[in-house]
Amino acid sequence: MAAEFVRASVDGVAGTSTLGMAVAAGGELQQEAVCAGPEEDAENGAGLQPPPPPPQPRLARLPLSRIKTLMKADPDLALTGPEAVFAIAKATELFIETIARDAFIHAQQGKRKTIQRKDLDNAIESIDEFAFLEGTLD
């Protein structure tokens, strides 16, 4: 009697893991797990170097050096610490995200996918938080 065999291979960090499932003649499911360790990888010619660490996610999407330059352009501002630059960067990101989201809602109401200037104008007029921006796009 023949047994059906299903095999899945997953590449791991230290080696290759293979999981096998075999159906015996009586219909029972038997599971085999074979894990090739670093020793077997070395025999196969694979290096023993650990994988490089994943890249660190950026905490701010805007360039902090550019924000620091803009902050230094203000004559009333004497010193800028790194925490202040980061706080301004995050606040700017959140502001842009909020106004863009509201402008996109107005674009969707007009059955468009592209934000236009009139969408920004509508977002500024409709939301009280953006009242300080009225007349800035003129």
PDB file of C-alpha atoms in Angstrom:
ATOM      1  CA  MET A   1       0.000   0.000   0.000  1.00  0.00           C
ATOM      2  CA  ALA A   2       1.342   3.392  -0.980  1.00  0.00           C
ATOM      3  CA  ALA A   3       1.478   6.293   1.454  1.00  0.00           C
ATOM      4  CA  GLU A   4       0.960   9.844   0.305  1.00  0.00           C
ATOM      5  CA  PHE A   5       3.682  12.256   1.374  1.00  0.00           C
ATOM      6  CA  VAL A   6       3.457  16.037   1.509  1.00  0.00           C
ATOM      7  CA  ARG A   7       6.602  18.076   2.224  1.00  0.00           C
ATOM      8  CA  ALA A   8       6.998  21.785   2.912  1.00  0.00           C
ATOM      9  CA  SER A   9      10.353  23.482   3.183  1.00  0.00           C
ATOM     10  CA  VAL A  10      10.920  26.686   5.119  1.00  0.00           C
ATOM     11  CA  ASP A  11      14.242  28.511   5.144  1.00  0.00           C
ATOM     12  CA  GLY A  12      15.168  29.462   8.685  1.00  0.00           C
ATOM     13  CA  VAL A  13      17.866  31.666  10.120  1.00  0.00           C
ATOM     14  CA  ALA A  14      20.172  28.915  11.294  1.00  0.00           C
ATOM     15  CA  GLY A  15      19.314  26.284   8.732  1.00  0.00           C
ATOM     16  CA  THR A  16      16.596  24.754   6.630  1.00  0.00           C
ATOM     17  CA  SER A  17      13.590  23.186   8.297  1.00  0.00           C
ATOM     18  CA  THR A  18      11.595  20.552   6.521  1.00  0.00           C
ATOM     19  CA  LEU A  19       8.208  19.414   7.739  1.00  0.00           C
ATOM     20  CA  GLY A  20       6.858  16.224   6.289  1.00  0.00           C
ATOM     21  CA  MET A  21       3.375  14.748   6.680  1.00  0.00           C
ATOM     22  CA  ALA A  22       2.718  11.210   5.625  1.00  0.00           C
ATOM     23  CA  VAL A  23      -0.606   9.441   5.457  1.00  0.00           C
ATOM     24  CA  ALA A  24      -0.166   5.814   6.401  1.00  0.00           C
ATOM     25  CA  ALA A  25      -2.149   2.959   4.929  1.00  0.00           C
ATOM     26  CA  GLY A  26      -4.678   3.090   7.790  1.00  0.00           C
ATOM     27  CA  GLY A  27      -5.437   6.754   7.158  1.00  0.00           C
ATOM     28  CA  GLU A  28      -3.416   7.975  10.143  1.00  0.00           C
ATOM     29  CA  LEU A  29      -1.502  11.195   9.747  1.00  0.00           C
ATOM     30  CA  GLN A  30       2.126  10.986  10.789  1.00  0.00           C
ATOM     31  CA  GLN A  31       4.331  14.042  11.070  1.00  0.00           C
ATOM     32  CA  GLU A  32       8.081  14.160  10.561  1.00  0.00           C
ATOM     33  CA  ALA A  33      10.235  17.156  11.322  1.00  0.00           C
ATOM     34  CA  VAL A  34      13.798  17.347  10.126  1.00  0.00           C
ATOM     35  CA  CYS A  35      15.864  20.391  10.981  1.00  0.00           C
ATOM     36  CA  ALA A  36      19.199  20.938   9.321  1.00  0.00           C
ATOM     37  CA  GLY A  37      21.398  22.801  11.777  1.00  0.00           C
ATOM     38  CA  PRO A  38      24.432  24.992  11.194  1.00  0.00           C
ATOM     39  CA  GLU A  39      26.713  21.960  11.025  1.00  0.00           C
ATOM     40  CA  GLU A  40      24.858  20.566   8.029  1.00  0.00           C
ATOM     41  CA  ASP A  41      24.736  24.028   6.422  1.00  0.00           C
ATOM     42  CA  ALA A  42      28.541  24.257   6.761  1.00  0.00           C
ATOM     43  CA  GLU A  43      28.855  20.901   5.083  1.00  0.00           C
ATOM     44  CA  ASN A  44      26.642  22.156   2.259  1.00  0.00           C
ATOM     45  CA  GLY A  45      28.840  25.219   1.799  1.00  0.00           C
ATOM     46  CA  ALA A  46      26.582  27.767   3.480  1.00  0.00           C
ATOM     47  CA  GLY A  47      28.373  30.384   5.611  1.00  0.00           C
ATOM     48  CA  LEU A  48      28.004  30.578   9.352  1.00  0.00           C
ATOM     49  CA  GLN A  49      27.697  34.345   9.432  1.00  0.00           C
ATOM     50  CA  PRO A  50      24.631  35.659  11.204  1.00  0.00           C
ATOM     51  CA  PRO A  51      22.172  37.554   9.032  1.00  0.00           C
ATOM     52  CA  PRO A  52      22.506  41.334   9.061  1.00  0.00           C
ATOM     53  CA  PRO A  53      20.195  43.085  11.506  1.00  0.00           C
ATOM     54  CA  PRO A  54      17.036  44.528   9.998  1.00  0.00           C
ATOM     55  CA  PRO A  55      17.217  48.250   9.246  1.00  0.00           C
ATOM     56  CA  GLN A  56      16.015  50.488  12.042  1.00  0.00           C
ATOM     57  CA  PRO A  57      12.734  52.217  11.216  1.00  0.00           C
ATOM     58  CA  ARG A  58      13.058  55.973  11.003  1.00  0.00           C
ATOM     59  CA  LEU A  59      11.350  57.769  13.848  1.00  0.00           C
ATOM     60  CA  ALA A  60      10.700  60.862  11.735  1.00  0.00           C
ATOM     61  CA  ARG A  61       9.827  60.878   8.052  1.00  0.00           C
ATOM     62  CA  LEU A  62      10.996  64.438   7.491  1.00  0.00           C
ATOM     63  CA  PRO A  63      14.736  65.203   7.377  1.00  0.00           C
ATOM     64  CA  LEU A  64      15.736  66.492  10.802  1.00  0.00           C
ATOM     65  CA  SER A  65      18.695  68.458   9.431  1.00  0.00           C
ATOM     66  CA  ARG A  66      16.388  70.458   7.147  1.00  0.00           C
ATOM     67  CA  ILE A  67      14.014  71.193  10.037  1.00  0.00           C
ATOM     68  CA  LYS A  68      16.936  72.290  12.205  1.00  0.00           C
ATOM     69  CA  THR A  69      18.077  74.641   9.429  1.00  0.00           C
ATOM     70  CA  LEU A  70      14.595  76.140   9.200  1.00  0.00           C
ATOM     71  CA  MET A  71      14.451  76.553  12.970  1.00  0.00           C
ATOM     72  CA  LYS A  72      17.826  78.319  13.008  1.00  0.00           C
ATOM     73  CA  ALA A  73      16.533  80.791  10.416  1.00  0.00           C
ATOM     74  CA  ASP A  74      14.279  82.263  13.125  1.00  0.00           C
ATOM     75  CA  PRO A  75      16.171  85.135  14.804  1.00  0.00           C
ATOM     76  CA  ASP A  76      14.155  84.724  18.033  1.00  0.00           C
ATOM     77  CA  LEU A  77      15.403  81.154  18.460  1.00  0.00           C
ATOM     78  CA  ALA A  78      18.851  80.970  20.052  1.00  0.00           C
ATOM     79  CA  LEU A  79      19.465  77.243  20.561  1.00  0.00           C
ATOM     80  CA  THR A  80      17.797  74.141  19.152  1.00  0.00           C
ATOM     81  CA  GLY A  81      18.145  70.853  20.975  1.00  0.00           C
ATOM     82  CA  PRO A  82      17.696  67.510  19.236  1.00  0.00           C
ATOM     83  CA  GLU A  83      14.526  66.772  21.211  1.00  0.00           C
ATOM     84  CA  ALA A  84      12.959  70.056  20.088  1.00  0.00           C
ATOM     85  CA  VAL A  85      13.860  69.376  16.456  1.00  0.00           C
ATOM     86  CA  PHE A  86      12.321  65.906  16.711  1.00  0.00           C
ATOM     87  CA  ALA A  87       9.158  67.275  18.362  1.00  0.00           C
ATOM     88  CA  ILE A  88       8.718  69.868  15.606  1.00  0.00           C
ATOM     89  CA  ALA A  89       9.290  67.167  12.952  1.00  0.00           C
ATOM     90  CA  LYS A  90       6.636  64.869  14.454  1.00  0.00           C
ATOM     91  CA  ALA A  91       4.164  67.733  14.885  1.00  0.00           C
ATOM     92  CA  THR A  92       4.704  68.750  11.251  1.00  0.00           C
ATOM     93  CA  GLU A  93       4.171  65.169  10.061  1.00  0.00           C
ATOM     94  CA  LEU A  94       0.929  64.868  12.007  1.00  0.00           C
ATOM     95  CA  PHE A  95      -0.273  68.235  10.714  1.00  0.00           C
ATOM     96  CA  ILE A  96       0.447  67.301   7.088  1.00  0.00           C
ATOM     97  CA  GLU A  97      -1.181  63.896   7.552  1.00  0.00           C
ATOM     98  CA  THR A  98      -4.318  65.433   9.069  1.00  0.00           C
ATOM     99  CA  ILE A  99      -4.828  68.138   6.467  1.00  0.00           C
ATOM    100  CA  ALA A 100      -4.049  65.719   3.611  1.00  0.00           C
ATOM    101  CA  ARG A 101      -6.564  63.185   4.956  1.00  0.00           C
ATOM    102  CA  ASP A 102      -9.269  65.859   5.206  1.00  0.00           C
ATOM    103  CA  ALA A 103      -8.455  67.176   1.724  1.00  0.00           C
ATOM    104  CA  PHE A 104      -8.631  63.634   0.364  1.00  0.00           C
ATOM    105  CA  ILE A 105     -12.103  63.212   1.851  1.00  0.00           C
ATOM    106  CA  HIS A 106     -13.199  66.318  -0.068  1.00  0.00           C
ATOM    107  CA  ALA A 107     -11.602  64.902  -3.233  1.00  0.00           C
ATOM    108  CA  GLN A 108     -13.506  61.636  -2.771  1.00  0.00           C
ATOM    109  CA  GLN A 109     -16.751  63.570  -2.391  1.00  0.00           C
ATOM    110  CA  GLY A 110     -15.983  65.060  -5.806  1.00  0.00           C
ATOM    111  CA  LYS A 111     -15.400  61.505  -7.117  1.00  0.00           C
ATOM    112  CA  ARG A 112     -11.689  62.139  -7.652  1.00  0.00           C
ATOM    113  CA  LYS A 113      -8.572  60.376  -6.401  1.00  0.00           C
ATOM    114  CA  THR A 114      -6.220  63.337  -6.774  1.00  0.00           C
ATOM    115  CA  ILE A 115      -6.128  66.140  -4.241  1.00  0.00           C
ATOM    116  CA  GLN A 116      -6.469  69.586  -5.793  1.00  0.00           C
ATOM    117  CA  ARG A 117      -6.057  73.048  -4.352  1.00  0.00           C
ATOM    118  CA  LYS A 118      -9.814  73.463  -3.992  1.00  0.00           C
ATOM    119  CA  ASP A 119      -9.852  70.340  -1.775  1.00  0.00           C
ATOM    120  CA  LEU A 120      -7.310  71.963   0.542  1.00  0.00           C
ATOM    121  CA  ASP A 121      -9.379  75.157   0.555  1.00  0.00           C
ATOM    122  CA  ASN A 122     -12.508  73.169   1.427  1.00  0.00           C
ATOM    123  CA  ALA A 123     -10.690  71.307   4.215  1.00  0.00           C
ATOM    124  CA  ILE A 124      -9.397  74.566   5.675  1.00  0.00           C
ATOM    125  CA  GLU A 125     -12.854  76.158   5.557  1.00  0.00           C
ATOM    126  CA  SER A 126     -14.760  73.184   6.948  1.00  0.00           C
ATOM    127  CA  ILE A 127     -12.560  72.375   9.945  1.00  0.00           C
ATOM    128  CA  ASP A 128     -12.196  74.885  12.772  1.00  0.00           C
ATOM    129  CA  GLU A 129      -8.689  73.642  13.656  1.00  0.00           C
ATOM    130  CA  PHE A 130      -7.427  75.003  10.337  1.00  0.00           C
ATOM    131  CA  ALA A 131      -8.989  78.452  10.727  1.00  0.00           C
ATOM    132  CA  PHE A 132      -5.518  80.016  11.105  1.00  0.00           C
ATOM    133  CA  LEU A 133      -4.750  78.923   7.531  1.00  0.00           C
ATOM    134  CA  GLU A 134      -7.620  80.801   5.897  1.00  0.00           C
ATOM    135  CA  GLY A 135      -6.277  83.082   3.186  1.00  0.00           C
ATOM    136  CA  THR A 136      -2.777  81.542   3.134  1.00  0.00           C
ATOM    137  CA  LEU A 137      -3.276  79.781  -0.205  1.00  0.00           C
ATOM    138  CA  ASP A 138      -4.444  82.958  -1.962  1.00  0.00           C
TER     139      ASP A 138
END
